[in-house]
Amino acid sequence: GEDVEQSLFLSVREGDSSVINCTYTDSSSTYLYWYKQEPGAGLQLLTYIFSNMDMKQDQRLTVLLNKKDKHLSLRIADTQTGDSAIYFCAEMSGNNRLAFGKGNQVVVIP
Amino acid sequence: DVKVTQSSRYLVKRTGEKVFLECVQDMDHENMFWYRQDPGLGLRLIYFSYDVKMKEKGDIPEGYSVSREKKERFSLILESASTNQTSMYLCASSPRGQGGTEAFFGQGTRLTVV
C-alpha cells in the first residue's frame, strides 16, 4: 500500500521561512495535499498539487513536487505564530484512497 | 456550512465491549474514511468507502469493521475493544473523482478502552 513519510519536528523563528518535507511511494497518486491541524482542532486543507505539476504557489505557501524522487515539500514564507501546528502531507490514489503521513510539528518562536 | 459530525467527542469503554463510532456528513459525498491518530504515527487509514455498501480495507483494518448502509453515514465498529485501540478516531468525507477537492474532517472521537 501507500507509504507516506515525514520528519517529525521543526522549530522556526517568526518571520523566517519554514520548509516541511514528505516522501511517498505510490507513483500512481493523482493529487498530493498539505493539511494543517491546529491544537485541539480538526484537519483543514491548506493546498494541493496535481501530479503533473512541479510547483504551486499560493500566497505564503509554495509546494514543490519532485515526481521522479516522490518528494513533496511545503515552504511557508514569513512564518507567523498562527502557523504553529501539525502539518500532514497526503496522497490520493486512483481508487479514491486518501493516505496521510506521520505529520510534522511546527513550532514558531516569537 | 459543510459538516462532518462524529457522534461522541469522548468515549470510555471496557475491554471486550462492542463499540460503535458513528459519522454523518451532510455534503452528499461519495467517499468516507476512518482514521486513527496516534502521537508519532500520524493518521493511519482503517477503512474507507467510495459508495453505499462498498468498503475497502485501509492500512490497519484488523480488529475493526465498518458499515455504510446510507450515503451520509459511515460507522466504525470495534467488535471486541482492546486497550491498544485507545486512540483518537477521525472520520472524513470527500467527493469522488475530484481529487483536487478537500476532504472534510469531523472533530474526532477520543476513545479510551480500560
PDB file of C-alpha atoms in Angstrom:
ATOM      1  CA  GLY A   1       0.000   0.000   0.000  1.00  0.00           C
ATOM      2  CA  GLU A   2       0.901   3.662   0.002  1.00  0.00           C
ATOM      3  CA  ASP A   3       3.507   4.807   2.481  1.00  0.00           C
ATOM      4  CA  VAL A   4       3.915   8.499   3.209  1.00  0.00           C
ATOM      5  CA  GLU A   5       6.964   9.537   5.249  1.00  0.00           C
ATOM      6  CA  GLN A   6       7.540  12.797   7.084  1.00  0.00           C
ATOM      7  CA  SER A   7      10.059  14.093   9.593  1.00  0.00           C
ATOM      8  CA  LEU A   8       8.572  14.916  12.982  1.00  0.00           C
ATOM      9  CA  PHE A   9       9.544  18.298  14.422  1.00  0.00           C
ATOM     10  CA  LEU A  10      10.610  21.744  13.259  1.00  0.00           C
ATOM     11  CA  SER A  11      11.090  24.964  15.193  1.00  0.00           C
ATOM     12  CA  VAL A  12      11.374  28.258  13.358  1.00  0.00           C
ATOM     13  CA  ARG A  13      11.627  31.911  14.316  1.00  0.00           C
ATOM     14  CA  GLU A  14       8.777  34.234  13.466  1.00  0.00           C
ATOM     15  CA  GLY A  15       9.425  35.899  10.130  1.00  0.00           C
ATOM     16  CA  ASP A  16      11.726  33.152   8.832  1.00  0.00           C
ATOM     17  CA  SER A  17      10.785  30.620   6.186  1.00  0.00           C
ATOM     18  CA  SER A  18       9.979  27.045   7.121  1.00  0.00           C
ATOM     19  CA  VAL A  19      10.217  24.009   4.905  1.00  0.00           C
ATOM     20  CA  ILE A  20       8.487  20.702   5.556  1.00  0.00           C
ATOM     21  CA  ASN A  21       9.341  17.622   3.552  1.00  0.00           C
ATOM     22  CA  CYS A  22       7.482  14.466   2.687  1.00  0.00           C
ATOM     23  CA  THR A  23       8.186  11.373   0.624  1.00  0.00           C
ATOM     24  CA  TYR A  24       5.647   8.990  -0.793  1.00  0.00           C
ATOM     25  CA  THR A  25       5.852   5.663  -2.567  1.00  0.00           C
ATOM     26  CA  ASP A  26       2.720   5.365  -4.690  1.00  0.00           C
ATOM     27  CA  SER A  27       3.670   6.640  -8.138  1.00  0.00           C
ATOM     28  CA  SER A  28       0.039   6.389  -9.257  1.00  0.00           C
ATOM     29  CA  SER A  29      -1.042   9.167  -6.889  1.00  0.00           C
ATOM     30  CA  THR A  30      -3.020  11.761  -8.784  1.00  0.00           C
ATOM     31  CA  TYR A  31      -3.163  14.518  -6.188  1.00  0.00           C
ATOM     32  CA  LEU A  32      -0.949  15.404  -3.255  1.00  0.00           C
ATOM     33  CA  TYR A  33      -2.117  17.544  -0.365  1.00  0.00           C
ATOM     34  CA  TRP A  34      -0.956  19.500   2.625  1.00  0.00           C
ATOM     35  CA  TYR A  35      -3.262  19.618   5.639  1.00  0.00           C
ATOM     36  CA  LYS A  36      -2.894  21.630   8.823  1.00  0.00           C
ATOM     37  CA  GLN A  37      -4.043  20.613  12.294  1.00  0.00           C
ATOM     38  CA  GLU A  38      -4.069  23.284  14.956  1.00  0.00           C
ATOM     39  CA  PRO A  39      -4.124  22.259  18.637  1.00  0.00           C
ATOM     40  CA  GLY A  40      -7.495  20.796  19.585  1.00  0.00           C
ATOM     41  CA  ALA A  41      -8.868  21.276  16.087  1.00  0.00           C
ATOM     42  CA  GLY A  42      -9.621  19.076  13.099  1.00  0.00           C
ATOM     43  CA  LEU A  43      -7.584  18.859   9.923  1.00  0.00           C
ATOM     44  CA  GLN A  44      -8.019  21.534   7.298  1.00  0.00           C
ATOM     45  CA  LEU A  45      -6.792  21.560   3.734  1.00  0.00           C
ATOM     46  CA  LEU A  46      -4.010  24.086   3.112  1.00  0.00           C
ATOM     47  CA  THR A  47      -3.206  23.421  -0.506  1.00  0.00           C
ATOM     48  CA  TYR A  48      -2.851  20.656  -3.053  1.00  0.00           C
ATOM     49  CA  ILE A  49      -0.931  19.922  -6.230  1.00  0.00           C
ATOM     50  CA  PHE A  50      -1.816  17.805  -9.215  1.00  0.00           C
ATOM     51  CA  SER A  51       0.770  15.160 -10.008  1.00  0.00           C
ATOM     52  CA  ASN A  52       1.670  16.630 -13.408  1.00  0.00           C
ATOM     53  CA  MET A  53       2.786  19.915 -11.829  1.00  0.00           C
ATOM     54  CA  ASP A  54       6.212  20.747 -10.399  1.00  0.00           C
ATOM     55  CA  MET A  55       5.311  23.759  -8.338  1.00  0.00           C
ATOM     56  CA  LYS A  56       2.337  25.620  -6.983  1.00  0.00           C
ATOM     57  CA  GLN A  57       2.358  28.938  -5.177  1.00  0.00           C
ATOM     58  CA  ASP A  58      -0.486  30.185  -3.026  1.00  0.00           C
ATOM     59  CA  GLN A  59       0.262  33.401  -1.131  1.00  0.00           C
ATOM     60  CA  ARG A  60       2.855  32.482   1.530  1.00  0.00           C
ATOM     61  CA  LEU A  61       2.777  28.794   0.584  1.00  0.00           C
ATOM     62  CA  THR A  62       4.927  27.144  -2.063  1.00  0.00           C
ATOM     63  CA  VAL A  63       4.546  23.471  -2.888  1.00  0.00           C
ATOM     64  CA  LEU A  64       7.287  21.660  -4.789  1.00  0.00           C
ATOM     65  CA  LEU A  65       6.799  18.219  -6.261  1.00  0.00           C
ATOM     66  CA  ASN A  66       9.626  16.027  -7.483  1.00  0.00           C
ATOM     67  CA  LYS A  67       7.783  13.122  -9.019  1.00  0.00           C
ATOM     68  CA  LYS A  68      10.953  11.274 -10.000  1.00  0.00           C
ATOM     69  CA  ASP A  69      12.075  11.123  -6.354  1.00  0.00           C
ATOM     70  CA  LYS A  70       8.489  11.039  -4.991  1.00  0.00           C
ATOM     71  CA  HIS A  71       9.314  14.034  -2.849  1.00  0.00           C
ATOM     72  CA  LEU A  72       6.892  16.763  -1.801  1.00  0.00           C
ATOM     73  CA  SER A  73       7.743  19.904   0.144  1.00  0.00           C
ATOM     74  CA  LEU A  74       5.862  22.827   1.626  1.00  0.00           C
ATOM     75  CA  ARG A  75       7.562  26.162   2.138  1.00  0.00           C
ATOM     76  CA  ILE A  76       5.907  28.748   4.354  1.00  0.00           C
ATOM     77  CA  ALA A  77       7.294  32.238   3.849  1.00  0.00           C
ATOM     78  CA  ASP A  78       7.300  34.820   6.656  1.00  0.00           C
ATOM     79  CA  THR A  79       6.226  32.236   9.223  1.00  0.00           C
ATOM     80  CA  GLN A  80       3.836  33.581  11.840  1.00  0.00           C
ATOM     81  CA  THR A  81       2.805  32.357  15.285  1.00  0.00           C
ATOM     82  CA  GLY A  82      -0.538  31.261  13.822  1.00  0.00           C
ATOM     83  CA  ASP A  83       1.378  28.792  11.660  1.00  0.00           C
ATOM     84  CA  SER A  84       2.243  26.696  14.728  1.00  0.00           C
ATOM     85  CA  ALA A  85       0.503  23.389  14.047  1.00  0.00           C
ATOM     86  CA  ILE A  86       0.980  19.851  12.819  1.00  0.00           C
ATOM     87  CA  TYR A  87       1.283  19.605   9.038  1.00  0.00           C
ATOM     88  CA  PHE A  88       0.358  16.435   7.192  1.00  0.00           C
ATOM     89  CA  CYS A  89       1.043  15.545   3.608  1.00  0.00           C
ATOM     90  CA  ALA A  90      -1.418  13.194   1.969  1.00  0.00           C
ATOM     91  CA  GLU A  91      -1.882  11.442  -1.338  1.00  0.00           C
ATOM     92  CA  MET A  92      -4.960  10.301  -3.172  1.00  0.00           C
ATOM     93  CA  SER A  93      -4.701   7.264  -5.420  1.00  0.00           C
ATOM     94  CA  GLY A  94      -6.912   6.449  -8.375  1.00  0.00           C
ATOM     95  CA  ASN A  95      -9.122   4.220  -6.244  1.00  0.00           C
ATOM     96  CA  ASN A  96     -10.077   7.186  -4.013  1.00  0.00           C
ATOM     97  CA  ARG A  97      -7.817   6.028  -1.196  1.00  0.00           C
ATOM     98  CA  LEU A  98      -6.573   9.014   0.825  1.00  0.00           C
ATOM     99  CA  ALA A  99      -3.424   8.228   2.849  1.00  0.00           C
ATOM    100  CA  PHE A 100      -1.583  10.565   5.239  1.00  0.00           C
ATOM    101  CA  GLY A 101       1.953  10.858   6.539  1.00  0.00           C
ATOM    102  CA  LYS A 102       3.043  10.910  10.177  1.00  0.00           C
ATOM    103  CA  GLY A 103       2.864  14.680  10.381  1.00  0.00           C
ATOM    104  CA  ASN A 104       5.374  17.383  11.149  1.00  0.00           C
ATOM    105  CA  GLN A 105       5.002  19.551  14.242  1.00  0.00           C
ATOM    106  CA  VAL A 106       5.976  23.148  13.516  1.00  0.00           C
ATOM    107  CA  VAL A 107       6.621  25.460  16.464  1.00  0.00           C
ATOM    108  CA  VAL A 108       7.031  29.158  15.707  1.00  0.00           C
ATOM    109  CA  ILE A 109       9.167  31.054  18.204  1.00  0.00           C
ATOM    110  CA  PRO A 110       8.192  34.742  18.593  1.00  0.00           C
TER     111      PRO A 110
ATOM    112  CA  ASP B   1     -21.772  25.209   6.131  1.00  0.00           C
ATOM    113  CA  VAL B   2     -20.325  21.802   5.363  1.00  0.00           C
ATOM    114  CA  LYS B   3     -20.260  19.371   8.195  1.00  0.00           C
ATOM    115  CA  VAL B   4     -18.934  16.003   9.234  1.00  0.00           C
ATOM    116  CA  THR B   5     -20.331  15.023  12.603  1.00  0.00           C
ATOM    117  CA  GLN B   6     -18.993  12.310  14.855  1.00  0.00           C
ATOM    118  CA  SER B   7     -21.435  11.118  17.456  1.00  0.00           C
ATOM    119  CA  SER B   8     -19.177  11.410  20.501  1.00  0.00           C
ATOM    120  CA  ARG B   9     -16.161  13.563  21.407  1.00  0.00           C
ATOM    121  CA  TYR B  10     -15.098  11.330  24.288  1.00  0.00           C
ATOM    122  CA  LEU B  11     -15.865   7.688  24.959  1.00  0.00           C
ATOM    123  CA  VAL B  12     -14.715   5.257  27.636  1.00  0.00           C
ATOM    124  CA  LYS B  13     -15.345   1.562  27.076  1.00  0.00           C
ATOM    125  CA  ARG B  14     -14.326  -1.672  28.770  1.00  0.00           C
ATOM    126  CA  THR B  15     -12.126  -4.325  27.222  1.00  0.00           C
ATOM    127  CA  GLY B  16     -14.231  -6.793  25.264  1.00  0.00           C
ATOM    128  CA  GLU B  17     -17.140  -4.429  24.636  1.00  0.00           C
ATOM    129  CA  LYS B  18     -18.538  -3.913  21.161  1.00  0.00           C
ATOM    130  CA  VAL B  19     -18.101  -0.255  20.256  1.00  0.00           C
ATOM    131  CA  PHE B  20     -19.839   1.756  17.545  1.00  0.00           C
ATOM    132  CA  LEU B  21     -18.416   5.039  16.303  1.00  0.00           C
ATOM    133  CA  GLU B  22     -20.821   6.954  14.089  1.00  0.00           C
ATOM    134  CA  CYS B  23     -20.053   9.521  11.437  1.00  0.00           C
ATOM    135  CA  VAL B  24     -22.567  11.537   9.423  1.00  0.00           C
ATOM    136  CA  GLN B  25     -21.890  14.002   6.603  1.00  0.00           C
ATOM    137  CA  ASP B  26     -24.357  16.387   5.003  1.00  0.00           C
ATOM    138  CA  MET B  27     -22.469  17.130   1.769  1.00  0.00           C
ATOM    139  CA  ASP B  28     -23.682  14.187  -0.350  1.00  0.00           C
ATOM    140  CA  HIS B  29     -20.088  12.945  -0.621  1.00  0.00           C
ATOM    141  CA  GLU B  30     -19.380   9.528  -2.082  1.00  0.00           C
ATOM    142  CA  ASN B  31     -16.123   8.890  -0.225  1.00  0.00           C
ATOM    143  CA  MET B  32     -15.906   8.403   3.520  1.00  0.00           C
ATOM    144  CA  PHE B  33     -12.889   7.459   5.612  1.00  0.00           C
ATOM    145  CA  TRP B  34     -11.995   6.315   9.104  1.00  0.00           C
ATOM    146  CA  TYR B  35      -8.538   7.047  10.557  1.00  0.00           C
ATOM    147  CA  ARG B  36      -6.921   6.722  13.908  1.00  0.00           C
ATOM    148  CA  GLN B  37      -4.416   9.318  15.052  1.00  0.00           C
ATOM    149  CA  ASP B  38      -1.664   8.396  17.496  1.00  0.00           C
ATOM    150  CA  PRO B  39       1.341  10.512  18.542  1.00  0.00           C
ATOM    151  CA  GLY B  40       4.303   9.907  16.273  1.00  0.00           C
ATOM    152  CA  LEU B  41       2.279   7.694  13.933  1.00  0.00           C
ATOM    153  CA  GLY B  42       0.202  10.318  12.160  1.00  0.00           C
ATOM    154  CA  LEU B  43      -3.123   9.374  10.638  1.00  0.00           C
ATOM    155  CA  ARG B  44      -3.488   5.732   9.730  1.00  0.00           C
ATOM    156  CA  LEU B  45      -6.273   4.658   7.441  1.00  0.00           C
ATOM    157  CA  ILE B  46      -8.500   1.952   8.909  1.00  0.00           C
ATOM    158  CA  TYR B  47     -11.220   1.631   6.258  1.00  0.00           C
ATOM    159  CA  PHE B  48     -12.742   3.718   3.520  1.00  0.00           C
ATOM    160  CA  SER B  49     -15.869   3.584   1.411  1.00  0.00           C
ATOM    161  CA  TYR B  50     -16.421   5.051  -2.046  1.00  0.00           C
ATOM    162  CA  ASP B  51     -20.139   4.291  -2.263  1.00  0.00           C
ATOM    163  CA  VAL B  52     -23.074   2.930  -0.308  1.00  0.00           C
ATOM    164  CA  LYS B  53     -22.453  -0.655   0.833  1.00  0.00           C
ATOM    165  CA  MET B  54     -18.911  -0.521  -0.572  1.00  0.00           C
ATOM    166  CA  LYS B  55     -15.897  -0.738   1.696  1.00  0.00           C
ATOM    167  CA  GLU B  56     -12.154  -1.103   1.291  1.00  0.00           C
ATOM    168  CA  LYS B  57      -9.537  -2.022   3.852  1.00  0.00           C
ATOM    169  CA  GLY B  58      -7.007   0.599   4.744  1.00  0.00           C
ATOM    170  CA  ASP B  59      -3.609   0.033   6.321  1.00  0.00           C
ATOM    171  CA  ILE B  60      -4.764  -1.205   9.744  1.00  0.00           C
ATOM    172  CA  PRO B  61      -8.184  -2.894   9.432  1.00  0.00           C
ATOM    173  CA  GLU B  62      -7.531  -5.645  11.987  1.00  0.00           C
ATOM    174  CA  GLY B  63      -9.939  -5.531  14.899  1.00  0.00           C
ATOM    175  CA  TYR B  64     -12.305  -3.172  13.076  1.00  0.00           C
ATOM    176  CA  SER B  65     -15.234  -3.417  10.714  1.00  0.00           C
ATOM    177  CA  VAL B  66     -17.383  -0.769   9.005  1.00  0.00           C
ATOM    178  CA  SER B  67     -20.888  -0.277   7.746  1.00  0.00           C
ATOM    179  CA  ARG B  68     -22.176   2.066   5.021  1.00  0.00           C
ATOM    180  CA  GLU B  69     -25.898   1.425   4.648  1.00  0.00           C
ATOM    181  CA  LYS B  70     -26.714   5.021   3.723  1.00  0.00           C
ATOM    182  CA  LYS B  71     -24.664   7.527   1.798  1.00  0.00           C
ATOM    183  CA  GLU B  72     -24.460  10.008   4.622  1.00  0.00           C
ATOM    184  CA  ARG B  73     -23.451   7.591   7.392  1.00  0.00           C
ATOM    185  CA  PHE B  74     -20.275   5.572   7.895  1.00  0.00           C
ATOM    186  CA  SER B  75     -19.935   3.540  11.058  1.00  0.00           C
ATOM    187  CA  LEU B  76     -16.780   2.096  12.563  1.00  0.00           C
ATOM    188  CA  ILE B  77     -17.230  -0.997  14.720  1.00  0.00           C
ATOM    189  CA  LEU B  78     -14.798  -2.412  17.230  1.00  0.00           C
ATOM    190  CA  GLU B  79     -16.027  -5.972  17.604  1.00  0.00           C
ATOM    191  CA  SER B  80     -14.232  -6.557  20.911  1.00  0.00           C
ATOM    192  CA  ALA B  81     -12.465  -3.477  22.176  1.00  0.00           C
ATOM    193  CA  SER B  82      -8.893  -3.830  23.392  1.00  0.00           C
ATOM    194  CA  THR B  83      -6.616  -1.400  25.207  1.00  0.00           C
ATOM    195  CA  ASN B  84      -4.431  -0.961  22.114  1.00  0.00           C
ATOM    196  CA  GLN B  85      -7.428   0.559  20.382  1.00  0.00           C
ATOM    197  CA  THR B  86      -7.304   3.528  22.722  1.00  0.00           C
ATOM    198  CA  SER B  87      -6.819   6.397  20.296  1.00  0.00           C
ATOM    199  CA  MET B  88      -8.274   9.459  18.585  1.00  0.00           C
ATOM    200  CA  TYR B  89     -10.566   8.376  15.739  1.00  0.00           C
ATOM    201  CA  LEU B  90     -11.183  10.745  12.845  1.00  0.00           C
ATOM    202  CA  CYS B  91     -13.843  10.467  10.176  1.00  0.00           C
ATOM    203  CA  ALA B  92     -13.623  12.300   6.842  1.00  0.00           C
ATOM    204  CA  SER B  93     -15.596  12.604   3.626  1.00  0.00           C
ATOM    205  CA  SER B  94     -14.820  13.837   0.122  1.00  0.00           C
ATOM    206  CA  PRO B  95     -16.409  13.919  -3.314  1.00  0.00           C
ATOM    207  CA  ARG B  96     -15.420  11.059  -5.586  1.00  0.00           C
ATOM    208  CA  GLY B  97     -13.441  11.560  -8.752  1.00  0.00           C
ATOM    209  CA  GLN B  98     -12.443  15.105  -7.910  1.00  0.00           C
ATOM    210  CA  GLY B  99      -9.048  14.612  -6.405  1.00  0.00           C
ATOM    211  CA  GLY B 100      -8.242  18.269  -6.091  1.00  0.00           C
ATOM    212  CA  THR B 101     -11.020  18.953  -3.671  1.00  0.00           C
ATOM    213  CA  GLU B 102     -10.870  18.912   0.066  1.00  0.00           C
ATOM    214  CA  ALA B 103     -11.588  16.053   2.429  1.00  0.00           C
ATOM    215  CA  PHE B 104     -13.609  17.358   5.352  1.00  0.00           C
ATOM    216  CA  PHE B 105     -12.936  16.022   8.802  1.00  0.00           C
ATOM    217  CA  GLY B 106     -15.022  15.575  11.887  1.00  0.00           C
ATOM    218  CA  GLN B 107     -13.788  16.804  15.245  1.00  0.00           C
ATOM    219  CA  GLY B 108     -12.712  13.343  16.303  1.00  0.00           C
ATOM    220  CA  THR B 109     -13.698  10.812  18.952  1.00  0.00           C
ATOM    221  CA  ARG B 110     -11.198  10.176  21.700  1.00  0.00           C
ATOM    222  CA  LEU B 111     -11.764   6.563  22.719  1.00  0.00           C
ATOM    223  CA  THR B 112     -10.286   5.120  25.886  1.00  0.00           C
ATOM    224  CA  VAL B 113     -10.507   1.372  26.429  1.00  0.00           C
ATOM    225  CA  VAL B 114      -9.970   0.321  30.031  1.00  0.00           C
TER     226      VAL B 114
END
